[in-house]
PDB file of C-alpha atoms in Angstrom:
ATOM      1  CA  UNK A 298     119.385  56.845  62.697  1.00  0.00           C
ATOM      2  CA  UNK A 299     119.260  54.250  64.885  1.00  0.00           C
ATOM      3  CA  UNK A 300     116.152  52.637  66.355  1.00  0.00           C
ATOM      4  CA  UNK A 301     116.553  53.234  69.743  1.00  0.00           C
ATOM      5  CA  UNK A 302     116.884  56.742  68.626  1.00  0.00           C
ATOM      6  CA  UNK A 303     113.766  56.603  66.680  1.00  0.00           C
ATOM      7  CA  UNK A 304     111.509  55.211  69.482  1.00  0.00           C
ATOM      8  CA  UNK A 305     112.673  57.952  71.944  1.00  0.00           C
ATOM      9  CA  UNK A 306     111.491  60.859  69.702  1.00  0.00           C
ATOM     10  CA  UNK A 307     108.475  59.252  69.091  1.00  0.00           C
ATOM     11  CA  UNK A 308     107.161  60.863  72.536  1.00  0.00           C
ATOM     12  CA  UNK A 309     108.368  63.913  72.018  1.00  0.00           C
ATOM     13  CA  UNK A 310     106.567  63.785  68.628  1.00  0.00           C
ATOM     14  CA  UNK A 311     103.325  63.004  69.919  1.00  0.00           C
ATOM     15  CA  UNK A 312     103.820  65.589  72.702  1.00  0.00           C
ATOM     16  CA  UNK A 313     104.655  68.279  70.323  1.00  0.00           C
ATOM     17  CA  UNK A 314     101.372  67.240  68.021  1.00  0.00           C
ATOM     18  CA  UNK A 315      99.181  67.325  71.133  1.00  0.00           C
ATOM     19  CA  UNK A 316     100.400  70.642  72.189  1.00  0.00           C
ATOM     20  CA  UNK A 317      99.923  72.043  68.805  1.00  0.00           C
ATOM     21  CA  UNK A 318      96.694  70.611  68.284  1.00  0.00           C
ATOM     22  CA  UNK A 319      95.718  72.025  71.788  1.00  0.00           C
ATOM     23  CA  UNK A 320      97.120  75.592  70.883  1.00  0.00           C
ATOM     24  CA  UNK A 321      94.784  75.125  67.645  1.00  0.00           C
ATOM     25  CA  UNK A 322      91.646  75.181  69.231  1.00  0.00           C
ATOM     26  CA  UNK A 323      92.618  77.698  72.436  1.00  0.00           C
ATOM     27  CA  UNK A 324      93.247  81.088  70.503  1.00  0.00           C
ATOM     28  CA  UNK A 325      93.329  84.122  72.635  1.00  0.00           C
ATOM     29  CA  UNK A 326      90.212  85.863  73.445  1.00  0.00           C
ATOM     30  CA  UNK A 327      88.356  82.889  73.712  1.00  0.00           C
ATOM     31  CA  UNK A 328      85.937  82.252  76.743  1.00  0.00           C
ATOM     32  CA  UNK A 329      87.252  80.517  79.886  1.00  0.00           C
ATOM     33  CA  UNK A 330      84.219  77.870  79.288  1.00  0.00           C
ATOM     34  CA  UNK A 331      85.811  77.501  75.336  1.00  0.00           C
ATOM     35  CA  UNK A 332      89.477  77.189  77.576  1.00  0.00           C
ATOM     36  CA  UNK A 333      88.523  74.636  79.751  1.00  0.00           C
ATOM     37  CA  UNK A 334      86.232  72.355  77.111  1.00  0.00           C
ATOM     38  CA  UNK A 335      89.094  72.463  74.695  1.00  0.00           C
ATOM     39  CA  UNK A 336      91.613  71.252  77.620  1.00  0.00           C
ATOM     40  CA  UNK A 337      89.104  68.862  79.229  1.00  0.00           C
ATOM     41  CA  UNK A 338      88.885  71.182  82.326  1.00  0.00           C
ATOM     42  CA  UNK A 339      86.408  71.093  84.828  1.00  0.00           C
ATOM     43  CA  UNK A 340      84.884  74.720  84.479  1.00  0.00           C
ATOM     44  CA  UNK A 341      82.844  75.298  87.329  1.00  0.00           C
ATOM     45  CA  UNK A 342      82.347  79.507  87.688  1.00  0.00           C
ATOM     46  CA  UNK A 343      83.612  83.223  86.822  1.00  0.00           C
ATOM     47  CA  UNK A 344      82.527  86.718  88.273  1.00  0.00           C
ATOM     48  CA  UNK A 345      83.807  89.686  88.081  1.00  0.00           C
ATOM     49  CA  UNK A 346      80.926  91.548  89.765  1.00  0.00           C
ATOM     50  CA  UNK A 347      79.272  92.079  92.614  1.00  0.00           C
ATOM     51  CA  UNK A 348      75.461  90.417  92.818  1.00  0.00           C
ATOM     52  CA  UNK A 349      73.975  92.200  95.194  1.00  0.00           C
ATOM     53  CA  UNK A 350      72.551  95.043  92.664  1.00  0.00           C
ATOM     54  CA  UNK A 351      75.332  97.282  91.914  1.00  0.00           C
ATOM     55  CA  UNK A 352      77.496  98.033  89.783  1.00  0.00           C
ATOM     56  CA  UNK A 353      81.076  97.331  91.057  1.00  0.00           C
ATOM     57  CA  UNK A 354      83.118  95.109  89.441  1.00  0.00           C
ATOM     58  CA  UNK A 355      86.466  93.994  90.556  1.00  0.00           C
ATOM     59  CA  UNK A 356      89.521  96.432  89.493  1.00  0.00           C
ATOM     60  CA  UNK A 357      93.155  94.039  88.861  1.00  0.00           C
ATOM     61  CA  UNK A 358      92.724  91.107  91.532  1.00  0.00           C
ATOM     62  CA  UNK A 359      95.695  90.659  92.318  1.00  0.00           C
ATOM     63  CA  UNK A 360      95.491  88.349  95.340  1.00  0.00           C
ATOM     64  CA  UNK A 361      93.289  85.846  96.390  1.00  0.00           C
ATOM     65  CA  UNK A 362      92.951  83.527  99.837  1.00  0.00           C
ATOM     66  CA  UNK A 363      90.249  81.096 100.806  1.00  0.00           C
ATOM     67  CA  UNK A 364      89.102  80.408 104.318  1.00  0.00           C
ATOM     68  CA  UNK A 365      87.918  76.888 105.709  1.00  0.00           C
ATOM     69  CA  UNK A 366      84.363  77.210 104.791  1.00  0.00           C
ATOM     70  CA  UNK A 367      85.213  78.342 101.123  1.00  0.00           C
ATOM     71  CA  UNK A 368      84.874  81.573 100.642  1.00  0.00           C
ATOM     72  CA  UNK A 369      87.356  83.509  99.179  1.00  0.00           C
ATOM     73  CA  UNK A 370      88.922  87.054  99.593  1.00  0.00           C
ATOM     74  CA  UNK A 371      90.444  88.652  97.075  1.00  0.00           C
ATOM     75  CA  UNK A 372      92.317  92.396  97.139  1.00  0.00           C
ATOM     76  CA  UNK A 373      92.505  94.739  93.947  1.00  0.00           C
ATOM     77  CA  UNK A 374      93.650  97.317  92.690  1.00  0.00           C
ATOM     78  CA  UNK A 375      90.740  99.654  94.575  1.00  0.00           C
ATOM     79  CA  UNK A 376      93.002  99.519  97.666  1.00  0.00           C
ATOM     80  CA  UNK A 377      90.644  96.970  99.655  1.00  0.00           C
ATOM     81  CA  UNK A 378      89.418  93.382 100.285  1.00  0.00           C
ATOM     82  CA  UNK A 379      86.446  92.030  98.861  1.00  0.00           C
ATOM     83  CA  UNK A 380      84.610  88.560 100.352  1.00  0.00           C
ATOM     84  CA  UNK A 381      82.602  86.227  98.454  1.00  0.00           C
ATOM     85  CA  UNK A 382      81.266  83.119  99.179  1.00  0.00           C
ATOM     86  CA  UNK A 383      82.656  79.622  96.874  1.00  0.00           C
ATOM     87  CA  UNK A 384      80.452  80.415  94.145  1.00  0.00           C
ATOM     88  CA  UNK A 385      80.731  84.035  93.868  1.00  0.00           C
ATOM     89  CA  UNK A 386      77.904  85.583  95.695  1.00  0.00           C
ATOM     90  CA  UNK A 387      79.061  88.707  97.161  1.00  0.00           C
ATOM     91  CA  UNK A 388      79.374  89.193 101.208  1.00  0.00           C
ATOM     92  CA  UNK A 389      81.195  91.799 102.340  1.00  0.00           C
ATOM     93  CA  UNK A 390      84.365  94.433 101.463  1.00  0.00           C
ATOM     94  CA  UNK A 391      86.687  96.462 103.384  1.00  0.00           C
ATOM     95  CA  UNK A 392      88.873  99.767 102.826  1.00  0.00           C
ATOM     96  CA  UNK A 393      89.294 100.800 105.794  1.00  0.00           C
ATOM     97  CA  UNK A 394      89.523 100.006 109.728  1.00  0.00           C
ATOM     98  CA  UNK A 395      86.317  99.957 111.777  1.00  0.00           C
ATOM     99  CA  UNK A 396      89.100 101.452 114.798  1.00  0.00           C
ATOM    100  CA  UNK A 397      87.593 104.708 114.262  1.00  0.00           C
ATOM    101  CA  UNK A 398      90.848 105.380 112.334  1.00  0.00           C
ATOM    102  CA  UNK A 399      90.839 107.143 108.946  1.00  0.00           C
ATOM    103  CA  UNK A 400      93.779 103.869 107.578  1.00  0.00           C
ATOM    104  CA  UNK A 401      93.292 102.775 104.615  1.00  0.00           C
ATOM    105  CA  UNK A 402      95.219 100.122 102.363  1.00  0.00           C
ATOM    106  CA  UNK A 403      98.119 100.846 100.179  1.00  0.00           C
ATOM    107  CA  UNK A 404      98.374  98.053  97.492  1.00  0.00           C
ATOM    108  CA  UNK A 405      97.289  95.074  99.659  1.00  0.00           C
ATOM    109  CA  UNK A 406      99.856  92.583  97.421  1.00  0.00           C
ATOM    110  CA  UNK A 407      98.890  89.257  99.158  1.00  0.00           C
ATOM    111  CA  UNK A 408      96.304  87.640 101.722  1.00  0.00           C
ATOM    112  CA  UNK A 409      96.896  84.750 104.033  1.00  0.00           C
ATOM    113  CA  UNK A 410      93.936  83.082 106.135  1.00  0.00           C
ATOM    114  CA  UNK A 411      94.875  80.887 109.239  1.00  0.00           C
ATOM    115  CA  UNK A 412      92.717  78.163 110.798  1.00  0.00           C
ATOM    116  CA  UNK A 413      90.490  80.550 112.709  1.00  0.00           C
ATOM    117  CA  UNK A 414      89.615  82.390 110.457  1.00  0.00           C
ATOM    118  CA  UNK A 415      91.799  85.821 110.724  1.00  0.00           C
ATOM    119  CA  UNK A 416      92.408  87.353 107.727  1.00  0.00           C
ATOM    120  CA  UNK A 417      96.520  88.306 107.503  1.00  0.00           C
ATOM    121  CA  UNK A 418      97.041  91.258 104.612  1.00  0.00           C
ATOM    122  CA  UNK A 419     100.542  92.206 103.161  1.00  0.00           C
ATOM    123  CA  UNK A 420      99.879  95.689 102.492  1.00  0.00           C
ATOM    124  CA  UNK A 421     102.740  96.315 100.516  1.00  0.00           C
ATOM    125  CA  UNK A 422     102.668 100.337 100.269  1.00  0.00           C
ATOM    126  CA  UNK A 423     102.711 101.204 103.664  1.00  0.00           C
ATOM    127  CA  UNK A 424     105.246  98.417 104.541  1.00  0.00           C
ATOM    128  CA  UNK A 425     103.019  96.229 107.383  1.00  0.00           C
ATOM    129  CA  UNK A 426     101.203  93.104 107.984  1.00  0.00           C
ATOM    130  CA  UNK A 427      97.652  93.447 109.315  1.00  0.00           C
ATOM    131  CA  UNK A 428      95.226  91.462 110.475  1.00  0.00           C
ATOM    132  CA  UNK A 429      91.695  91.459 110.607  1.00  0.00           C
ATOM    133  CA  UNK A 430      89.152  88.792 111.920  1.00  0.00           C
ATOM    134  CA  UNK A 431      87.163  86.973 109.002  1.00  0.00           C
ATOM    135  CA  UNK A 432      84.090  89.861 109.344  1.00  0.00           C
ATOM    136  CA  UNK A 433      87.172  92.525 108.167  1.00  0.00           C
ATOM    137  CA  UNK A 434      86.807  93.630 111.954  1.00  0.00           C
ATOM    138  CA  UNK A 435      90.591  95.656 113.004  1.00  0.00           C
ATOM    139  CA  UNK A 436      92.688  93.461 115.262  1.00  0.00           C
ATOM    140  CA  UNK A 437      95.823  94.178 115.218  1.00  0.00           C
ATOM    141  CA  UNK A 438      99.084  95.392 112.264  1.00  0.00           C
ATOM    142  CA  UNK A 439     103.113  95.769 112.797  1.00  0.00           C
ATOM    143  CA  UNK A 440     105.441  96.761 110.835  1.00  0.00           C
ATOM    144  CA  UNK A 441     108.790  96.722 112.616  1.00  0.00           C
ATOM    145  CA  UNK A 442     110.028  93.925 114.891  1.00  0.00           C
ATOM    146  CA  UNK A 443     109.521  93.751 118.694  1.00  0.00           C
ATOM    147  CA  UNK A 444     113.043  92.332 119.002  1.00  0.00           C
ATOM    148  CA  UNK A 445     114.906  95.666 119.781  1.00  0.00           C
ATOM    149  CA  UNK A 446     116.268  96.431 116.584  1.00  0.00           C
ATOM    150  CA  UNK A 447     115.323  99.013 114.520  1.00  0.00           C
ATOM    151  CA  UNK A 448     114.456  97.523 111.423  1.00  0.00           C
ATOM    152  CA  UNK A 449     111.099  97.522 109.797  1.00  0.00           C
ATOM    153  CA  UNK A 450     109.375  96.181 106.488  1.00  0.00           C
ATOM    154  CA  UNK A 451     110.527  96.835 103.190  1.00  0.00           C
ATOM    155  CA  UNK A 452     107.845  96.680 100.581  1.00  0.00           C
ATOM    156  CA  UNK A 453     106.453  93.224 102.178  1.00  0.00           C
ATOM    157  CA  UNK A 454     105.258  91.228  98.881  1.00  0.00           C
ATOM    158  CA  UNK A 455     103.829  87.662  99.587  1.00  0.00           C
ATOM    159  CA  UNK A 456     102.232  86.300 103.311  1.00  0.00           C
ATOM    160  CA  UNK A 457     101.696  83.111 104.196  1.00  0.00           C
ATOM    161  CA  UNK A 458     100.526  81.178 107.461  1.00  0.00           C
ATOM    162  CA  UNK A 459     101.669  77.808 108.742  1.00  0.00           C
ATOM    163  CA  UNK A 460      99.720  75.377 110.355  1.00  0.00           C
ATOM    164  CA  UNK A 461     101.194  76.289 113.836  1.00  0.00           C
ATOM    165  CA  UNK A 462      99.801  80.161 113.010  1.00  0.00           C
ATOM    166  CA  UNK A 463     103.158  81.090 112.425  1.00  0.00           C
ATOM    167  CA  UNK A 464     103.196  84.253 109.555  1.00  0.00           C
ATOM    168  CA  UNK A 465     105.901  84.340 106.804  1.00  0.00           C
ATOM    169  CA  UNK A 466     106.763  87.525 104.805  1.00  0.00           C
ATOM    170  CA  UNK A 467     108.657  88.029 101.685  1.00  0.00           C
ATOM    171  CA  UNK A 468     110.246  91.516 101.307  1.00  0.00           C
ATOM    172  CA  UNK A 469     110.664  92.749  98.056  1.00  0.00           C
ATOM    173  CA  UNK A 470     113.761  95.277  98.544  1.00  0.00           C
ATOM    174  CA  UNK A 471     114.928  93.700 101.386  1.00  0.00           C
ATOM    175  CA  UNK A 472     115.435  90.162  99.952  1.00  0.00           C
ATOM    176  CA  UNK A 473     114.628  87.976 102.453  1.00  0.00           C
ATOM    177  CA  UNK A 474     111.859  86.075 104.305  1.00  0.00           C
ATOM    178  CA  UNK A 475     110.759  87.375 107.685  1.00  0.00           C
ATOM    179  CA  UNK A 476     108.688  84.756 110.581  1.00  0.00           C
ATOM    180  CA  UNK A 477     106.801  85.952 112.949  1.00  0.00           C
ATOM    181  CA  UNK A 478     104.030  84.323 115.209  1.00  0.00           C
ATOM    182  CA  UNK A 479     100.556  85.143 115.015  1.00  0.00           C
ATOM    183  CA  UNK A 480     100.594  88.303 117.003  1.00  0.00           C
ATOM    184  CA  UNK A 481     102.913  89.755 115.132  1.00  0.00           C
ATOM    185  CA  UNK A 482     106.463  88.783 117.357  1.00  0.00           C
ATOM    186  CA  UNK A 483     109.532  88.310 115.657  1.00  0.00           C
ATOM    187  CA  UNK A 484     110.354  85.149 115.229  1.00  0.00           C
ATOM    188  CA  UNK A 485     113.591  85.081 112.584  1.00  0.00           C
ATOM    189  CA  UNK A 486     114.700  86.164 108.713  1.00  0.00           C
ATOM    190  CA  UNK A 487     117.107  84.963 106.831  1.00  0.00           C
ATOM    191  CA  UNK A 488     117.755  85.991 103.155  1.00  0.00           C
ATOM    192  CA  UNK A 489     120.526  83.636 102.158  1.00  0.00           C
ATOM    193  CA  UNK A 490     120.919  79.648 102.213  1.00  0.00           C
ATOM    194  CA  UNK A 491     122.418  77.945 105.189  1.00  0.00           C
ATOM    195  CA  UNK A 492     123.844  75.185 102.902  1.00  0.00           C
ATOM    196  CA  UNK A 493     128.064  77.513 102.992  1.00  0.00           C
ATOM    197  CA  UNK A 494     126.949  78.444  99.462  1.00  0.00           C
ATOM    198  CA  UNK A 495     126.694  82.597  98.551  1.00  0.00           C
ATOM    199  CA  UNK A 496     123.289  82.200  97.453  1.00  0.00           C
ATOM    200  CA  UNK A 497     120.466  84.863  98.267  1.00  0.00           C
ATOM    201  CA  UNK A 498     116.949  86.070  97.364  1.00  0.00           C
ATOM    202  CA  UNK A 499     116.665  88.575  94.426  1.00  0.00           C
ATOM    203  CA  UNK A 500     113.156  89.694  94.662  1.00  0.00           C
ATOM    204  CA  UNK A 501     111.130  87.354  96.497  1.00  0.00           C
ATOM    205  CA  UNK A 502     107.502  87.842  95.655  1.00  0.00           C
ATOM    206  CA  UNK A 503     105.071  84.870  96.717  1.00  0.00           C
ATOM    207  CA  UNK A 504     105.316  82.427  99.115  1.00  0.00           C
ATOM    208  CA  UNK A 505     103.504  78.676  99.965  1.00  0.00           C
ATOM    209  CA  UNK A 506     104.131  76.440 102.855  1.00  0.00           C
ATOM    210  CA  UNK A 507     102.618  73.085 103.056  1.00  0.00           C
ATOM    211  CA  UNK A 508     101.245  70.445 105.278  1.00  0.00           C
ATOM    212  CA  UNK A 509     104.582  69.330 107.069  1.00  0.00           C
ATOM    213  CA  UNK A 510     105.264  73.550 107.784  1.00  0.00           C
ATOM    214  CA  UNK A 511     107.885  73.572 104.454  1.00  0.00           C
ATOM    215  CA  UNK A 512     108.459  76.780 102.984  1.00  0.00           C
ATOM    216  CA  UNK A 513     108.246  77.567  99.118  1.00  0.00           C
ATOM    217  CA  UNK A 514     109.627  80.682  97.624  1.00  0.00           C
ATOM    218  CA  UNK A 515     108.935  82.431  94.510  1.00  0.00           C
ATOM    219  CA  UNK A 516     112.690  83.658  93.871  1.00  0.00           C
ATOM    220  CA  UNK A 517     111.152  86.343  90.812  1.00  0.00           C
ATOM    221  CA  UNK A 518     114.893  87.740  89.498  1.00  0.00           C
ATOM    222  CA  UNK A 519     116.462  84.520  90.133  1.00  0.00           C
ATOM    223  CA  UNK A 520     113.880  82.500  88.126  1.00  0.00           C
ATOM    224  CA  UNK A 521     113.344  80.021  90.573  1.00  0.00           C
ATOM    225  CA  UNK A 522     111.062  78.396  93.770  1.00  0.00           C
ATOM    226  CA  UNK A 523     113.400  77.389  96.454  1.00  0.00           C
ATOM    227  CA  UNK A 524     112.134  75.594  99.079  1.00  0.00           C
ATOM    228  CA  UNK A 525     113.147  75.280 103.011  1.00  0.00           C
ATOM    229  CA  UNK A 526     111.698  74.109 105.965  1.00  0.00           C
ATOM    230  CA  UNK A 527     109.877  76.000 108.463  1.00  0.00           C
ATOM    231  CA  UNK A 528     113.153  77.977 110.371  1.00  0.00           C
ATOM    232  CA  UNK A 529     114.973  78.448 107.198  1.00  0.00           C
TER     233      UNK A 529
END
């Protein structure tokens, strides 16, 4: 073997020893604290309850958002949004509408917060978008476009909000991404690449878009993120 050969395992040697040696002291079942000392992590908090006296607990979180001040919503498998503030203390939750209504949430897959506060939810059972100021007070929900056309959601999976306002939607069965502005107008979809390649979504579940309005998709059956910018 040569030596250049020899010096450029060397790194992978030493990365394979420090991943072993890190799997050696993280065994499953172990504490987050025991998780983050043994991987030099920061550990800062947990809950899983409420503190106000009861005994709720969260059921499968399965989304989670965080507003400008810090505190954090998260939806679960109890069909509703729960609010607590950055280090865990409980504030508020929500089934239902405060319309008068008797709605309630079908699995609420993903949460979005824009910059005033409103709370967006994907609630991907009944095939809408709502939206709800940061209190959980009803404002407003769609679920079809105001364009003329006839279609409507599809099992709507992931949300997210540019800094604009501008909501994004990922549809599960209907493979694409769907904008609309803050109110809920249609804006435009697309579910394949504008780059004269075949390519298309296969089960688009979460979505991300940063600073500069770019748009990152979690492409689940494809095994990819694929990234555009904010008109597709």
């Amino acid at each position: 073997m040569s030596i250049g050969k020899l010096r450029a395992r060397v790194p992978l040697a030493l990365a394979l020893l420090l991943l072993l040696a890190t799997m050696a002291l993280v065994q499953p079942g172990t504490s987050p604290q025991a998780h983050a000392s043994a991987l030099s992590l920061p550990y800062l908090t947990e809950w899983s309850s409420w503190n106000d006296g009861s005994a709720q607990t969260l059921a499968d979180p399965w989304a989670i958002a965080v507003n400008t001040v810090g505190d954090v919503y998260v939806s679960d498998n109890f069909d509703r949004i729960v609010e607590f503030d950055s280090s865990g203390n409980y504030i508020r939750k929500w089934d239902s509408w405060n319309d008068g209504s008797a709605q309630s949430f079908d699995l609420p897959s993903d949460i979005a917060i824009n910059a005033s506060g409103d709370v967006y939810v994907a609630d991907y059972g009944l095939n809408r978008v709502i939206e709800f100021d940061g209190s959980g007070n009803y404002i407003r929900e769609w679920s079809s476009w105001n364009d003329g056309s006839s279609q409507t959601f599809d099992e709507p999976q992931g949300i997210g909000i540019n800094a604009d306002g501008d909501v994004y939607v990922t549809e599960y069965l209907s493979k694409r991404v769907v904008e609309f502005d803050g109110s809920g107008t249609y804006i435009r979809e697309w579910s394949s690449w504008n780059d004269g390649s075949t390519q298309t979504f296969n089960d688009p579940q979460n979505i991300g878009i940063n600073a500069s309005g770019d748009v990152y998709v979690a492409d689940a059956s494809n095994n990819r993120v694929v990234e555009f910018d904010g008109s597709g």
